[in-house]
């Protein structure tokens, strides 16, 4: 997926990685100093007191590479652990392209979202990441004042929400033209919420283990053409909800509900 670029480790910038010290300054400094390269995280737990941000400028492409069990967590209430494309202003002509997050465990406790995609960011790749304890959103993709497609790729990810939260959404996306592959979403009120078309959902497993009533695996709130294939919905009350006249293609997928539940719905319209 990735182009090989120069590498920097956050520990070189003084990050402790002990889960107690605030490593925000060290990690953010590594990102700022490595504008067209790769910032690597060791196999430990990093705690941060502010949201980490990458550049929005198209000339500054920083990828964040984590070991499979590296954990990133918040020390206080944050909007998100990471905002991709969060630095560099709000100029509509400047578009962030082709950054990546690879690996890692993102503990969204005390966060509105684990990962947020800036409205100007395009071509983001999130690969082999695990998001846990999402109380509102796992991945949050707002459109803001702009109409750019996000061209987001989420591949081989596992997104888990908190059992006690009533309005959790694993992936909330207001932008078009995205691909979600080979991933699992579970323990959420909604697996996917889309306010825009051009969504490709391929080999995604939705698993509802804590609650059933009012849950939806995939919610299309606004038009467009969407594709779902090779996907599996287990124990959500509704498999697909479609609020508008948008179209979708469903192939080679299946839906399982709790035995005896009379409210199970394969499709819900309007």
Short mmCIF file of C-alpha atoms in Angstrom, two decimals:
data_model
loop_
_atom_site.label_atom_id
_atom_site.label_comp_id
_atom_site.label_asym_id
_atom_site.label_seq_id
_atom_site.Cartn_x
_atom_site.Cartn_y
_atom_site.Cartn_z
CA UNK A 1 0.00 0.00 0.00
CA UNK A 2 2.76 2.44 0.94
CA UNK A 3 5.68 4.17 -0.69
CA UNK A 4 8.90 3.71 1.31
CA UNK A 5 9.98 7.03 2.86
CA UNK A 6 12.46 8.18 5.54
CA UNK A 7 11.55 6.95 9.03
CA UNK A 8 11.55 8.64 12.44
CA UNK A 9 10.63 7.05 15.77
CA UNK A 10 8.71 9.04 18.36
CA UNK A 11 11.03 7.75 21.08
CA UNK A 12 13.86 9.66 19.40
CA UNK A 13 11.90 12.81 20.28
CA UNK A 14 11.57 11.87 23.94
CA UNK A 15 8.31 9.93 24.07
CA UNK A 16 8.15 7.70 27.17
CA UNK A 17 5.62 5.14 25.95
CA UNK A 18 4.79 4.16 29.54
CA UNK A 19 1.07 4.98 29.39
CA UNK A 20 1.45 7.59 32.14
CA UNK A 21 3.56 10.50 30.89
CA UNK A 22 2.02 12.89 28.35
CA UNK A 23 3.79 12.04 25.09
CA UNK A 24 1.89 14.57 22.99
CA UNK A 25 4.74 17.08 22.59
CA UNK A 26 7.25 14.42 21.54
CA UNK A 27 4.93 12.71 19.03
CA UNK A 28 3.68 15.97 17.52
CA UNK A 29 7.28 17.19 17.15
CA UNK A 30 8.17 14.00 15.28
CA UNK A 31 5.23 14.59 12.92
CA UNK A 32 6.16 18.25 12.33
CA UNK A 33 9.78 17.38 11.61
CA UNK A 34 8.94 14.49 9.31
CA UNK A 35 6.65 16.13 6.78
CA UNK A 36 7.26 13.70 3.93
CA UNK A 37 8.13 10.46 5.65
CA UNK A 38 7.13 7.84 8.18
CA UNK A 39 6.76 8.27 11.93
CA UNK A 40 7.06 4.96 13.77
CA UNK A 41 5.77 3.98 17.20
CA UNK A 42 7.39 1.31 19.38
CA UNK A 43 5.50 -1.61 20.91
CA UNK A 44 4.29 0.17 24.05
CA UNK A 45 1.50 2.47 25.30
CA UNK A 46 1.56 6.17 24.47
CA UNK A 47 -0.66 8.59 26.40
CA UNK A 48 -1.52 12.03 25.03
CA UNK A 49 -3.21 15.11 26.49
CA UNK A 50 -4.04 16.78 23.14
CA UNK A 51 -5.13 15.63 19.67
CA UNK A 52 -2.31 14.67 17.32
CA UNK A 53 -2.55 16.32 13.89
CA UNK A 54 -0.94 15.77 10.51
CA UNK A 55 -0.56 18.40 7.80
CA UNK A 56 -3.27 19.33 5.32
CA UNK A 57 -0.70 20.70 2.83
CA UNK A 58 -0.46 18.34 -0.15
CA UNK A 59 3.35 18.62 -0.12
CA UNK A 60 3.59 17.18 3.40
CA UNK A 61 2.68 13.50 3.50
CA UNK A 62 3.36 11.90 6.88
CA UNK A 63 2.35 8.31 7.56
CA UNK A 64 2.03 6.91 11.09
CA UNK A 65 3.19 3.32 11.54
CA UNK A 66 2.39 1.38 14.71
CA UNK A 67 3.36 -2.07 15.90
CA UNK A 68 0.30 -4.37 16.07
CA UNK A 69 -0.04 -4.00 19.85
CA UNK A 70 1.12 -0.39 20.20
CA UNK A 71 -1.61 1.48 22.10
CA UNK A 72 -2.51 5.17 21.90
CA UNK A 73 -4.83 6.57 24.60
CA UNK A 74 -6.06 9.92 25.92
CA UNK A 75 -5.12 11.40 29.29
CA UNK A 76 -8.11 13.80 29.21
CA UNK A 77 -11.25 14.46 27.19
CA UNK A 78 -10.32 14.95 23.52
CA UNK A 79 -12.19 15.50 20.30
CA UNK A 80 -10.09 12.69 18.78
CA UNK A 81 -6.80 10.91 19.32
CA UNK A 82 -5.64 11.80 15.79
CA UNK A 83 -6.93 14.28 13.21
CA UNK A 84 -5.51 13.47 9.80
CA UNK A 85 -5.06 16.69 7.84
CA UNK A 86 -5.68 18.85 10.90
CA UNK A 87 -2.70 21.20 10.40
CA UNK A 88 -2.20 23.86 7.77
CA UNK A 89 -5.31 26.03 7.57
CA UNK A 90 -8.69 25.89 5.87
CA UNK A 91 -7.82 26.76 2.28
CA UNK A 92 -10.13 24.87 -0.05
CA UNK A 93 -7.43 24.75 -2.73
CA UNK A 94 -5.05 22.84 -0.44
CA UNK A 95 -5.98 19.18 -0.28
CA UNK A 96 -4.27 16.53 1.83
CA UNK A 97 -3.68 13.31 -0.12
CA UNK A 98 -2.39 9.83 0.54
CA UNK A 99 -1.47 9.60 4.20
CA UNK A 100 -1.73 6.38 6.13
CA UNK A 101 -2.17 4.92 9.56
CA UNK A 102 -0.95 1.33 9.75
CA UNK A 103 -1.37 -0.93 12.77
CA UNK A 104 -1.93 0.05 16.38
CA UNK A 105 -4.65 -0.05 19.03
CA UNK A 106 -6.55 3.21 19.51
CA UNK A 107 -8.31 3.44 22.86
CA UNK A 108 -11.10 5.99 22.34
CA UNK A 109 -12.01 6.27 26.02
CA UNK A 110 -12.65 9.99 26.78
CA UNK A 111 -12.70 10.84 23.05
CA UNK A 112 -15.48 11.91 20.72
CA UNK A 113 -13.74 9.82 18.03
CA UNK A 114 -10.63 7.69 17.83
CA UNK A 115 -9.63 9.01 14.39
CA UNK A 116 -11.01 12.07 12.59
CA UNK A 117 -10.47 12.87 8.91
CA UNK A 118 -10.25 16.60 8.16
CA UNK A 119 -12.76 17.81 5.52
CA UNK A 120 -9.87 18.70 3.20
CA UNK A 121 -8.14 15.32 3.52
CA UNK A 122 -8.31 12.85 0.63
CA UNK A 123 -6.87 9.42 -0.04
CA UNK A 124 -6.34 8.45 3.60
CA UNK A 125 -5.53 4.79 4.27
CA UNK A 126 -6.24 3.18 7.66
CA UNK A 127 -4.90 -0.36 7.62
CA UNK A 128 -4.76 -3.11 10.27
CA UNK A 129 -5.85 -0.72 13.04
CA UNK A 130 -7.93 -1.68 16.07
CA UNK A 131 -10.22 0.87 17.69
CA UNK A 132 -11.61 0.08 21.13
CA UNK A 133 -13.99 1.76 23.62
CA UNK A 134 -15.50 4.19 21.11
CA UNK A 135 -18.20 6.06 22.99
CA UNK A 136 -19.48 8.14 20.07
CA UNK A 137 -17.53 7.49 16.85
CA UNK A 138 -14.77 5.08 15.95
CA UNK A 139 -13.82 6.91 12.73
CA UNK A 140 -15.39 10.32 12.04
CA UNK A 141 -15.38 11.79 8.50
CA UNK A 142 -17.22 15.16 8.33
CA UNK A 143 -17.61 17.10 5.08
CA UNK A 144 -17.49 20.58 6.60
CA UNK A 145 -18.08 23.38 4.08
CA UNK A 146 -16.51 21.46 1.20
CA UNK A 147 -17.70 18.79 -1.23
CA UNK A 148 -14.54 16.79 -1.80
CA UNK A 149 -14.81 13.00 -2.06
CA UNK A 150 -12.63 11.52 0.66
CA UNK A 151 -11.37 8.40 -1.20
CA UNK A 152 -10.84 6.80 2.19
CA UNK A 153 -9.63 3.20 2.44
CA UNK A 154 -10.23 1.22 5.63
CA UNK A 155 -8.79 -2.28 5.37
CA UNK A 156 -8.32 -5.08 7.93
CA UNK A 157 -9.58 -2.97 10.84
CA UNK A 158 -11.56 -3.89 13.95
CA UNK A 159 -13.77 -1.17 15.45
CA UNK A 160 -15.45 -1.78 18.82
CA UNK A 161 -17.74 0.62 20.66
CA UNK A 162 -18.68 0.68 24.33
CA UNK A 163 -21.53 -1.50 25.48
CA UNK A 164 -23.09 1.26 27.59
CA UNK A 165 -23.24 3.94 24.88
CA UNK A 166 -26.63 4.33 23.22
CA UNK A 167 -25.71 6.31 20.08
CA UNK A 168 -22.37 4.89 19.03
CA UNK A 169 -21.38 4.69 15.35
CA UNK A 170 -18.32 2.71 14.31
CA UNK A 171 -17.83 4.71 11.07
CA UNK A 172 -19.63 8.05 10.58
CA UNK A 173 -18.98 9.38 7.08
CA UNK A 174 -20.49 12.43 5.37
CA UNK A 175 -18.27 12.24 2.27
CA UNK A 176 -18.35 10.22 -0.93
CA UNK A 177 -16.26 7.58 -2.69
CA UNK A 178 -14.80 5.37 0.03
CA UNK A 179 -13.87 1.72 0.39
CA UNK A 180 -14.26 -0.41 3.53
CA UNK A 181 -12.71 -3.87 3.27
CA UNK A 182 -12.00 -6.98 5.34
CA UNK A 183 -13.02 -5.35 8.63
CA UNK A 184 -15.20 -5.92 11.69
CA UNK A 185 -17.50 -3.45 13.46
CA UNK A 186 -19.13 -4.50 16.71
CA UNK A 187 -20.99 -3.44 19.85
CA UNK A 188 -22.34 -0.25 18.27
CA UNK A 189 -25.76 1.32 17.71
CA UNK A 190 -24.87 1.71 14.03
CA UNK A 191 -22.03 0.07 12.16
CA UNK A 192 -21.87 2.58 9.30
CA UNK A 193 -23.66 5.90 8.80
CA UNK A 194 -23.29 7.44 5.32
CA UNK A 195 -24.43 10.88 4.22
CA UNK A 196 -23.10 10.54 0.68
CA UNK A 197 -22.86 7.91 -2.05
CA UNK A 198 -20.11 5.97 -3.73
CA UNK A 199 -19.50 3.68 -0.74
CA UNK A 200 -17.95 0.24 -1.33
CA UNK A 201 -18.37 -2.24 1.55
CA UNK A 202 -16.47 -5.45 0.84
CA UNK A 203 -16.10 -8.41 3.20
CA UNK A 204 -17.17 -6.50 6.30
CA UNK A 205 -18.60 -8.28 9.36
CA UNK A 206 -21.05 -6.47 11.63
CA UNK A 207 -21.41 -8.13 15.04
CA UNK A 208 -23.86 -6.94 17.69
CA UNK A 209 -23.06 -8.51 21.07
CA UNK A 210 -24.50 -6.15 23.70
CA UNK A 211 -27.84 -4.84 22.48
CA UNK A 212 -30.28 -5.37 19.66
CA UNK A 213 -33.22 -2.97 19.72
CA UNK A 214 -32.77 0.02 17.41
CA UNK A 215 -29.43 -1.11 15.98
CA UNK A 216 -28.53 -0.81 12.28
CA UNK A 217 -25.58 -2.31 10.46
CA UNK A 218 -25.52 0.10 7.45
CA UNK A 219 -27.48 3.38 7.26
CA UNK A 220 -27.59 5.32 3.98
CA UNK A 221 -28.97 8.74 4.93
CA UNK A 222 -28.42 10.46 1.61
CA UNK A 223 -28.45 9.34 -2.05
CA UNK A 224 -25.82 8.04 -4.40
CA UNK A 225 -24.88 4.61 -5.70
CA UNK A 226 -23.43 2.20 -3.13
CA UNK A 227 -22.11 -1.36 -3.24
CA UNK A 228 -22.15 -4.08 -0.58
CA UNK A 229 -20.61 -7.46 -1.29
CA UNK A 230 -19.36 -10.50 0.62
CA UNK A 231 -20.51 -8.97 3.92
CA UNK A 232 -22.07 -10.51 7.01
CA UNK A 233 -24.50 -8.91 9.47
CA UNK A 234 -24.97 -10.72 12.78
CA UNK A 235 -27.69 -9.71 15.27
CA UNK A 236 -28.31 -6.08 14.34
CA UNK A 237 -32.02 -5.29 14.26
CA UNK A 238 -31.74 -3.81 10.74
CA UNK A 239 -29.26 -4.87 8.07
CA UNK A 240 -29.67 -1.87 5.71
CA UNK A 241 -31.57 1.37 6.21
CA UNK A 242 -32.00 3.60 3.14
CA UNK A 243 -33.59 7.03 3.79
CA UNK A 244 -33.56 8.47 0.27
CA UNK A 245 -33.88 7.47 -3.37
CA UNK A 246 -30.23 6.43 -3.60
CA UNK A 247 -29.37 3.03 -5.05
CA UNK A 248 -27.27 0.21 -3.73
CA UNK A 249 -26.14 -3.16 -5.00
CA UNK A 250 -26.11 -6.06 -2.53
CA UNK A 251 -24.38 -9.30 -3.52
CA UNK A 252 -23.20 -12.47 -1.80
CA UNK A 253 -24.02 -11.23 1.72
CA UNK A 254 -26.04 -12.62 4.62
CA UNK A 255 -28.01 -11.48 7.67
CA UNK A 256 -28.53 -13.34 10.94
CA UNK A 257 -30.80 -12.25 13.79
CA UNK A 258 -31.57 -13.54 17.25
CA UNK A 259 -33.94 -16.50 17.16
CA UNK A 260 -37.54 -15.44 17.81
CA UNK A 261 -37.00 -11.70 17.42
CA UNK A 262 -40.00 -10.22 15.59
CA UNK A 263 -38.42 -6.82 14.83
CA UNK A 264 -35.55 -8.08 12.70
CA UNK A 265 -35.51 -6.18 9.40
CA UNK A 266 -33.46 -6.93 6.34
CA UNK A 267 -34.23 -3.60 4.63
CA UNK A 268 -35.80 -0.41 5.98
CA UNK A 269 -36.76 2.47 3.68
CA UNK A 270 -37.57 6.11 4.41
#
